[in-house]
Short mmCIF file of C-alpha atoms in Angstrom, two decimals:
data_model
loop_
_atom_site.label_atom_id
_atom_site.label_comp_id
_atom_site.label_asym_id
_atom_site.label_seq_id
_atom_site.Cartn_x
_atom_site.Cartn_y
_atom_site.Cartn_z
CA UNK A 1 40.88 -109.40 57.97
CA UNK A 2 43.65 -106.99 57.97
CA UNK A 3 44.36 -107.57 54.43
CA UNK A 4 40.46 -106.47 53.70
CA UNK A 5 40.24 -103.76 56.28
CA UNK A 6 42.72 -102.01 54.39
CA UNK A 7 41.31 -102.77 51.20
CA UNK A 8 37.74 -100.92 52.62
CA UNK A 9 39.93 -97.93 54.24
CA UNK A 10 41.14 -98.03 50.56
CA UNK A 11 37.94 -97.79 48.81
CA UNK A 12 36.28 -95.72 51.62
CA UNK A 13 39.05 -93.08 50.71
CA UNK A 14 38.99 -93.15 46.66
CA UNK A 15 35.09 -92.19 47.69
CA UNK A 16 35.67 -89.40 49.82
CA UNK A 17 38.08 -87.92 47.18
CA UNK A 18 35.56 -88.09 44.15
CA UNK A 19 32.64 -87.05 46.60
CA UNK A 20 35.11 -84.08 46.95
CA UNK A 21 35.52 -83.36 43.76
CA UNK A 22 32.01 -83.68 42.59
CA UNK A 23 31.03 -81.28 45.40
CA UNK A 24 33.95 -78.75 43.71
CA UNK A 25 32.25 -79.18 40.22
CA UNK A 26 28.64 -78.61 41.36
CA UNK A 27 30.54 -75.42 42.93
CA UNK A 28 31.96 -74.81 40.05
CA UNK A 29 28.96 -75.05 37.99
CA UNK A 30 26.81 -73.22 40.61
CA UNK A 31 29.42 -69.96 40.08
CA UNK A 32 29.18 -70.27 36.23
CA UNK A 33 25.09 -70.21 36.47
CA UNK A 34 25.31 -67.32 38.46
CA UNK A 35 27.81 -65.28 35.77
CA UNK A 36 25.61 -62.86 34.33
CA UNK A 37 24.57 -62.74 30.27
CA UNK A 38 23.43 -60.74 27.89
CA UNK A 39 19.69 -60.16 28.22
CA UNK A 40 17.21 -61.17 25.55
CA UNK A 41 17.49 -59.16 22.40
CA UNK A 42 14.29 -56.89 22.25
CA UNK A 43 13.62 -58.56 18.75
CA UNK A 44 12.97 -62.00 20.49
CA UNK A 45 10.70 -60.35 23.24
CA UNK A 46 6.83 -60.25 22.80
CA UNK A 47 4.95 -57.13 22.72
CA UNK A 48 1.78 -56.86 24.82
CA UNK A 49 -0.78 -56.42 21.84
CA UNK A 50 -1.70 -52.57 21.61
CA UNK A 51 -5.31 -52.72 22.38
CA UNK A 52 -4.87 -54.43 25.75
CA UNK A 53 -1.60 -52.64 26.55
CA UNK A 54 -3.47 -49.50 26.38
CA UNK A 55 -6.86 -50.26 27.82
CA UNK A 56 -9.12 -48.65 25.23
CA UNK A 57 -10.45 -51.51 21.83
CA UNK A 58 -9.96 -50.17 18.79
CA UNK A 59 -9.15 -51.77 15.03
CA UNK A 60 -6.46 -55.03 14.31
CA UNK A 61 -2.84 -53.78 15.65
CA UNK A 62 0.35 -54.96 15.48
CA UNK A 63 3.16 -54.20 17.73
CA UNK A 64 6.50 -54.50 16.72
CA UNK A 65 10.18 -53.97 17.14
CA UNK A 66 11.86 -51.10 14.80
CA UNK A 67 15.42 -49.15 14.40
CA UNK A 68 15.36 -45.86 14.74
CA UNK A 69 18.37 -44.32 12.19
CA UNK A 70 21.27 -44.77 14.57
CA UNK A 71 20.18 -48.57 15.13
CA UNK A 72 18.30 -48.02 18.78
CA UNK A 73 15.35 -50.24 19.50
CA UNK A 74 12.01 -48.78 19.62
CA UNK A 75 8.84 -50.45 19.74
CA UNK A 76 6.32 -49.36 18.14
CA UNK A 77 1.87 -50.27 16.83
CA UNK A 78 0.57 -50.22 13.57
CA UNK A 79 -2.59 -49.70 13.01
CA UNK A 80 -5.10 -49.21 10.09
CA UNK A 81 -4.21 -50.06 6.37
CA UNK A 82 -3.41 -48.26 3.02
CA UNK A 83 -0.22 -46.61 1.40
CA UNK A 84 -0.78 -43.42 3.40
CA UNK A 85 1.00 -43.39 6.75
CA UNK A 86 1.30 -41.24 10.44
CA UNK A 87 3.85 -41.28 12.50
CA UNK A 88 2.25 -40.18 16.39
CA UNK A 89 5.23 -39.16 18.14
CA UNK A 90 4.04 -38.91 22.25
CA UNK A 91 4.65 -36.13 24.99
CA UNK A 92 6.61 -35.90 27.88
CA UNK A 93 6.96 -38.06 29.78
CA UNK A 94 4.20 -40.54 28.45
CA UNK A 95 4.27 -43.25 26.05
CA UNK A 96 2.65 -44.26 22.89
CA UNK A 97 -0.79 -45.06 24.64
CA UNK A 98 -2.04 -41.37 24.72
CA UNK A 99 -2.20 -41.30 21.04
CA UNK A 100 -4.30 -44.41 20.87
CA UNK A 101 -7.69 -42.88 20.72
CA UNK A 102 -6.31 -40.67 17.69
CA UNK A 103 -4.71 -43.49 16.28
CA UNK A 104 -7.63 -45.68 16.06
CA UNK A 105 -9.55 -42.28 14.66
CA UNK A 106 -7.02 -42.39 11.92
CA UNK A 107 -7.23 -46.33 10.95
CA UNK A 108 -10.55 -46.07 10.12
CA UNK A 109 -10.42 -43.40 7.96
CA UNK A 110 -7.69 -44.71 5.97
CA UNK A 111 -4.60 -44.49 7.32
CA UNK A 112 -1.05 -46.83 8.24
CA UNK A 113 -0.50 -45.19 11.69
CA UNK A 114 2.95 -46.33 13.50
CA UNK A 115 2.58 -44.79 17.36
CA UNK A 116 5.65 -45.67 19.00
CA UNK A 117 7.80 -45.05 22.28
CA UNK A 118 10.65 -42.59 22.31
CA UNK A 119 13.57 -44.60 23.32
CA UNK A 120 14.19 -44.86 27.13
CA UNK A 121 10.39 -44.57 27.71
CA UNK A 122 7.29 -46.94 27.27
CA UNK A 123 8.88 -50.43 26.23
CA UNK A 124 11.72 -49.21 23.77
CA UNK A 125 15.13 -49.42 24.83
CA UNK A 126 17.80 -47.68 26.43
CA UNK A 127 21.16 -48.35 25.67
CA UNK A 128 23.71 -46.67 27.90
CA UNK A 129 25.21 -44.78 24.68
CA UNK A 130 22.07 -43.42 23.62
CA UNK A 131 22.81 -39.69 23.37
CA UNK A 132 18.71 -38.69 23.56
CA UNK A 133 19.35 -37.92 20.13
CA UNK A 134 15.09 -38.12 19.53
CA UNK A 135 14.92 -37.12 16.23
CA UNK A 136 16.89 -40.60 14.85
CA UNK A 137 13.40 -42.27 16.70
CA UNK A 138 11.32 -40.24 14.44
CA UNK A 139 13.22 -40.47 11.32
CA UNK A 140 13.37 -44.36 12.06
CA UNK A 141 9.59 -44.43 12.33
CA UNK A 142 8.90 -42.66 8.88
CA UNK A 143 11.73 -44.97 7.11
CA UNK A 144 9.54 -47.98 8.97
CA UNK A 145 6.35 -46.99 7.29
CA UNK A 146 8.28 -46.42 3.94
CA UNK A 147 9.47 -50.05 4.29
CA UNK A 148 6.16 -51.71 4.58
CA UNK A 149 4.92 -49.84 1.71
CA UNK A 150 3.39 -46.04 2.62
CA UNK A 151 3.80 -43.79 -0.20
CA UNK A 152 3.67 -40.94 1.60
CA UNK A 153 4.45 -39.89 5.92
CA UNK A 154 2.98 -37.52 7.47
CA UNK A 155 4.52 -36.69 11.19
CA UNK A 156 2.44 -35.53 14.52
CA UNK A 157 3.61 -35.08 17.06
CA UNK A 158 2.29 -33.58 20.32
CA UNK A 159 4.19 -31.29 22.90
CA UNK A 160 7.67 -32.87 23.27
CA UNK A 161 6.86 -35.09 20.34
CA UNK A 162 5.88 -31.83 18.17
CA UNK A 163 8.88 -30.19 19.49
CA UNK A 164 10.96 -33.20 17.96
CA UNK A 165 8.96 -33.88 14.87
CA UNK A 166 9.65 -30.14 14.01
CA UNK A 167 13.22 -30.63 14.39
CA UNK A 168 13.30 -33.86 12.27
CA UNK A 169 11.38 -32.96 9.51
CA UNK A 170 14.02 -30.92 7.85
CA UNK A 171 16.79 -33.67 7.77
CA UNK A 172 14.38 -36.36 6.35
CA UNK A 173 14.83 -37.80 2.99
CA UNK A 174 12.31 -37.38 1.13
CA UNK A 175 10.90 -34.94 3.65
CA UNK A 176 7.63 -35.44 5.25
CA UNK A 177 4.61 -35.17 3.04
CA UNK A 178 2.71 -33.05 5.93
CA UNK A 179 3.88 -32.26 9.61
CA UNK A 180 1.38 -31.65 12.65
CA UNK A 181 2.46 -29.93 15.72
CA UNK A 182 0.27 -30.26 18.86
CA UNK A 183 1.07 -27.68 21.30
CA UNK A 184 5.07 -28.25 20.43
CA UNK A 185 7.54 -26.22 22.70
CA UNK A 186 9.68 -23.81 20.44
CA UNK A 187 12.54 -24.35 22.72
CA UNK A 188 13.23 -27.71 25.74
CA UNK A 189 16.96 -27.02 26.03
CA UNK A 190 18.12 -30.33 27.19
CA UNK A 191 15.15 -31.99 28.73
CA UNK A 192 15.96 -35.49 27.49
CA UNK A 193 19.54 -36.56 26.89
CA UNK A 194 22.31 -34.29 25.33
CA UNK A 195 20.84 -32.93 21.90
CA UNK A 196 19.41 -29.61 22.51
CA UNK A 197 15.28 -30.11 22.14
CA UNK A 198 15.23 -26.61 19.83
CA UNK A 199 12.50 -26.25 17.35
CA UNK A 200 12.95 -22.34 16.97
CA UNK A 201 15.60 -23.27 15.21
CA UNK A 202 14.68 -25.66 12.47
CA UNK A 203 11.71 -24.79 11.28
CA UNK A 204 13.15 -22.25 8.75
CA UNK A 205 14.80 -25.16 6.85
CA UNK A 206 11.51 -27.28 6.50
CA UNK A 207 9.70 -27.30 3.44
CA UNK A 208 7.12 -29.75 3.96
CA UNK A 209 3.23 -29.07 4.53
CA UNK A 210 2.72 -27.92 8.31
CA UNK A 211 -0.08 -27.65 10.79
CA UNK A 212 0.68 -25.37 13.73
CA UNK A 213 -2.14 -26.18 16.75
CA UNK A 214 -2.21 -24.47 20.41
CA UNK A 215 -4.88 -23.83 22.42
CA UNK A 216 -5.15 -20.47 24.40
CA UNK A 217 -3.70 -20.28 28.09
CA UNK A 218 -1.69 -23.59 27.31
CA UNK A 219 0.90 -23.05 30.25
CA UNK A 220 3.50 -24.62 28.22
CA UNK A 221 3.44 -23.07 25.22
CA UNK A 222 1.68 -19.30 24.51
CA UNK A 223 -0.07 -18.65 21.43
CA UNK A 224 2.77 -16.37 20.80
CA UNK A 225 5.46 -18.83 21.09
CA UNK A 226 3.27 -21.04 18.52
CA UNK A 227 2.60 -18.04 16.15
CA UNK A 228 6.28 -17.72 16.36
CA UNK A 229 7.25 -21.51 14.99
CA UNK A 230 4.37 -21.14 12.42
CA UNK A 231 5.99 -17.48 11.46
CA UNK A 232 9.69 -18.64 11.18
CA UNK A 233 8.59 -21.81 9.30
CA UNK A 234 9.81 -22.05 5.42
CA UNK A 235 7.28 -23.90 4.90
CA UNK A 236 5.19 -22.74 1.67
CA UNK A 237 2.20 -24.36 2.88
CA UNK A 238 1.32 -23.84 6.59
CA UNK A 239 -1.30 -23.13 9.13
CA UNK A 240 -2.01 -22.02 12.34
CA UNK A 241 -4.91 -23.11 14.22
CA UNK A 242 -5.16 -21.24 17.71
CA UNK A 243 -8.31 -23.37 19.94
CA UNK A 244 -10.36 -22.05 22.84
CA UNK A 245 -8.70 -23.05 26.23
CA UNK A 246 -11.10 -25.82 26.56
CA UNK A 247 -8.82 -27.44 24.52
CA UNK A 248 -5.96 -28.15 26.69
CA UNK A 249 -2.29 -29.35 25.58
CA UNK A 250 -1.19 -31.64 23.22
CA UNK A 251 -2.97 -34.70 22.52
CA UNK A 252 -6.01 -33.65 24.34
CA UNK A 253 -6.55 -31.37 21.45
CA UNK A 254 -7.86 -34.24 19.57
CA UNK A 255 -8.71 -36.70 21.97
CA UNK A 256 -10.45 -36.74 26.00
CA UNK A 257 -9.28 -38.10 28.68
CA UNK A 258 -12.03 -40.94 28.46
CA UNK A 259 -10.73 -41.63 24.70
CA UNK A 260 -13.42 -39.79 22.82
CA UNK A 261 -12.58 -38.18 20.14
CA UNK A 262 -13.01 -33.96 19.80
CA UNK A 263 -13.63 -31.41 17.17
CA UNK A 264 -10.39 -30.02 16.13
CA UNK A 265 -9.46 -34.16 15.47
CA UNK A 266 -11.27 -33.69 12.08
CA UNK A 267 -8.96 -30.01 11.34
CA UNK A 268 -5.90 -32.71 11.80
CA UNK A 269 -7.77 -35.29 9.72
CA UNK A 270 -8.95 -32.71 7.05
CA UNK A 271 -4.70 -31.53 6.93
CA UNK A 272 -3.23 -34.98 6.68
CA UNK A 273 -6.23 -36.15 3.66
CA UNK A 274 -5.36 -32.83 1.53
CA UNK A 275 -1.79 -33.60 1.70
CA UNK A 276 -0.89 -37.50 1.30
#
């Protein structure tokens, strides 16, 4: 009896150690679970499709996952077809869902738009050494639409995203065939990131076909300041369009509130047809 009582104490106590040990791996294990990893590359995530993310129907779209030139995510929707593409370039601070309405406008007339999110906004992303440098997101965009076949790229862009477009245009290569600005800011110092948002500027160095629009009492930017961009411009080929106040700022120059589409849309279209 001895003999086997020991034996048990014996067995009973080889037990208790590997219970022990198991519970010190499932520790183990529980603390590597909980070490944190590198989140999902944006490429791998699904985008909402465009039409639903922005509440209004409109044509096919396609969202998807672009570089702007110094390799940040953006995400971005094409819609409509052909070989002659829009960038939409958004305000401040807003996403690519105001230009939707216009966007739409465009597709069925003919046009590859890409709309997209400036990084750190909407769904693009926001890596901690972004330096705000905006104009890389725009000059990614036009190099997106060149790589899935447009011949030519216009830019639009509307308040901050005219601002930026402005500044772009001029380091693009090839430049722009035609460039829109929607109630663009001649001068945001440094209202996103580090690069100084200053379109005064640039514009003497660009060259490319340009559309200056502001509407009267815009309380961000005077028909003054916008006769000033379209007067410093080097642009051969340029325009200025000044709208009654009714008109408002940015992209409600061509499209409502409800989505519907206004007057001075078909000056824009009428610009972008006569130069692709």
């Amino acid at each position: 009896m001895a003999g086997r009582a020991g034996r048990l104490a014996l067995i009973c106590l080889l037990l208790a150690g590997l219970a022990t040990a198991c519970r010190g791996t499932a520790r183990n294990e529980g603390a590597r679970s909980r070490t944190p990893t590198p989140a999902a590359s944006p490429t791998t995530s699904a985008l909402p499709d465009p039409s639903q993310r922005c509440g209004l129907p409109g044509p096919q779209a396609k969202a998807v996952w672009f570089e702007a030139t110094d390799g940040t995510l953006l995400d971005g929707a094409f819609v409509g077809s052909g070989n002659s593409g829009v960038v939409l370039a958004h305000e401040y601070p807003a996403d690519l869902c105001g230009w939707w309405p216009f966007a739409t406008y465009l597709a069925r007339r003919g046009f590859l738009v890409l709309a997209f999110d400036f990084r750190c906004f909407g769904l693009s992303s926001c890596p901690d050494h972004a330096t705000g440098d905006l104009m890389d997101d725009v000059r990614g965009a036009g190099a997106e639409l060149r790589r899935v076949g447009a011949a030519s790229v216009a830019l639009v862009g509307a308040s901050l995203g005219g601002t930026v477009t402005l500044m772009a245009a001029p380091t693009m290569d090839p430049p722009p065939d035609a460039v829109v600005c929607l109630s663009g800011e001649p001068d945001l110092g440094y209202l996103v990131g580090s690069t100084k948002l200053d379109a005064q500027s640039a514009v003497p160095r660009m060259t490319s076909p340009s559309l200056f629009v502001v509407a009267r009492e815009d309380r961000n930017v005077s028909v003054r300041d916008m006769r000033g961009l379209y007067r410093a411009a080097g642009s051969k080929d340029k325009r200025l369009v000044v709208l009654p106040v009714s008109f408002g700022h940015g992209w409600n120059i061509v499209s409502t509130v409800s989505g519907g589409i206004t007057s001075a849309a078909r000056t824009v279209l009428d610009f972008l047809r006569a130069h692709r």
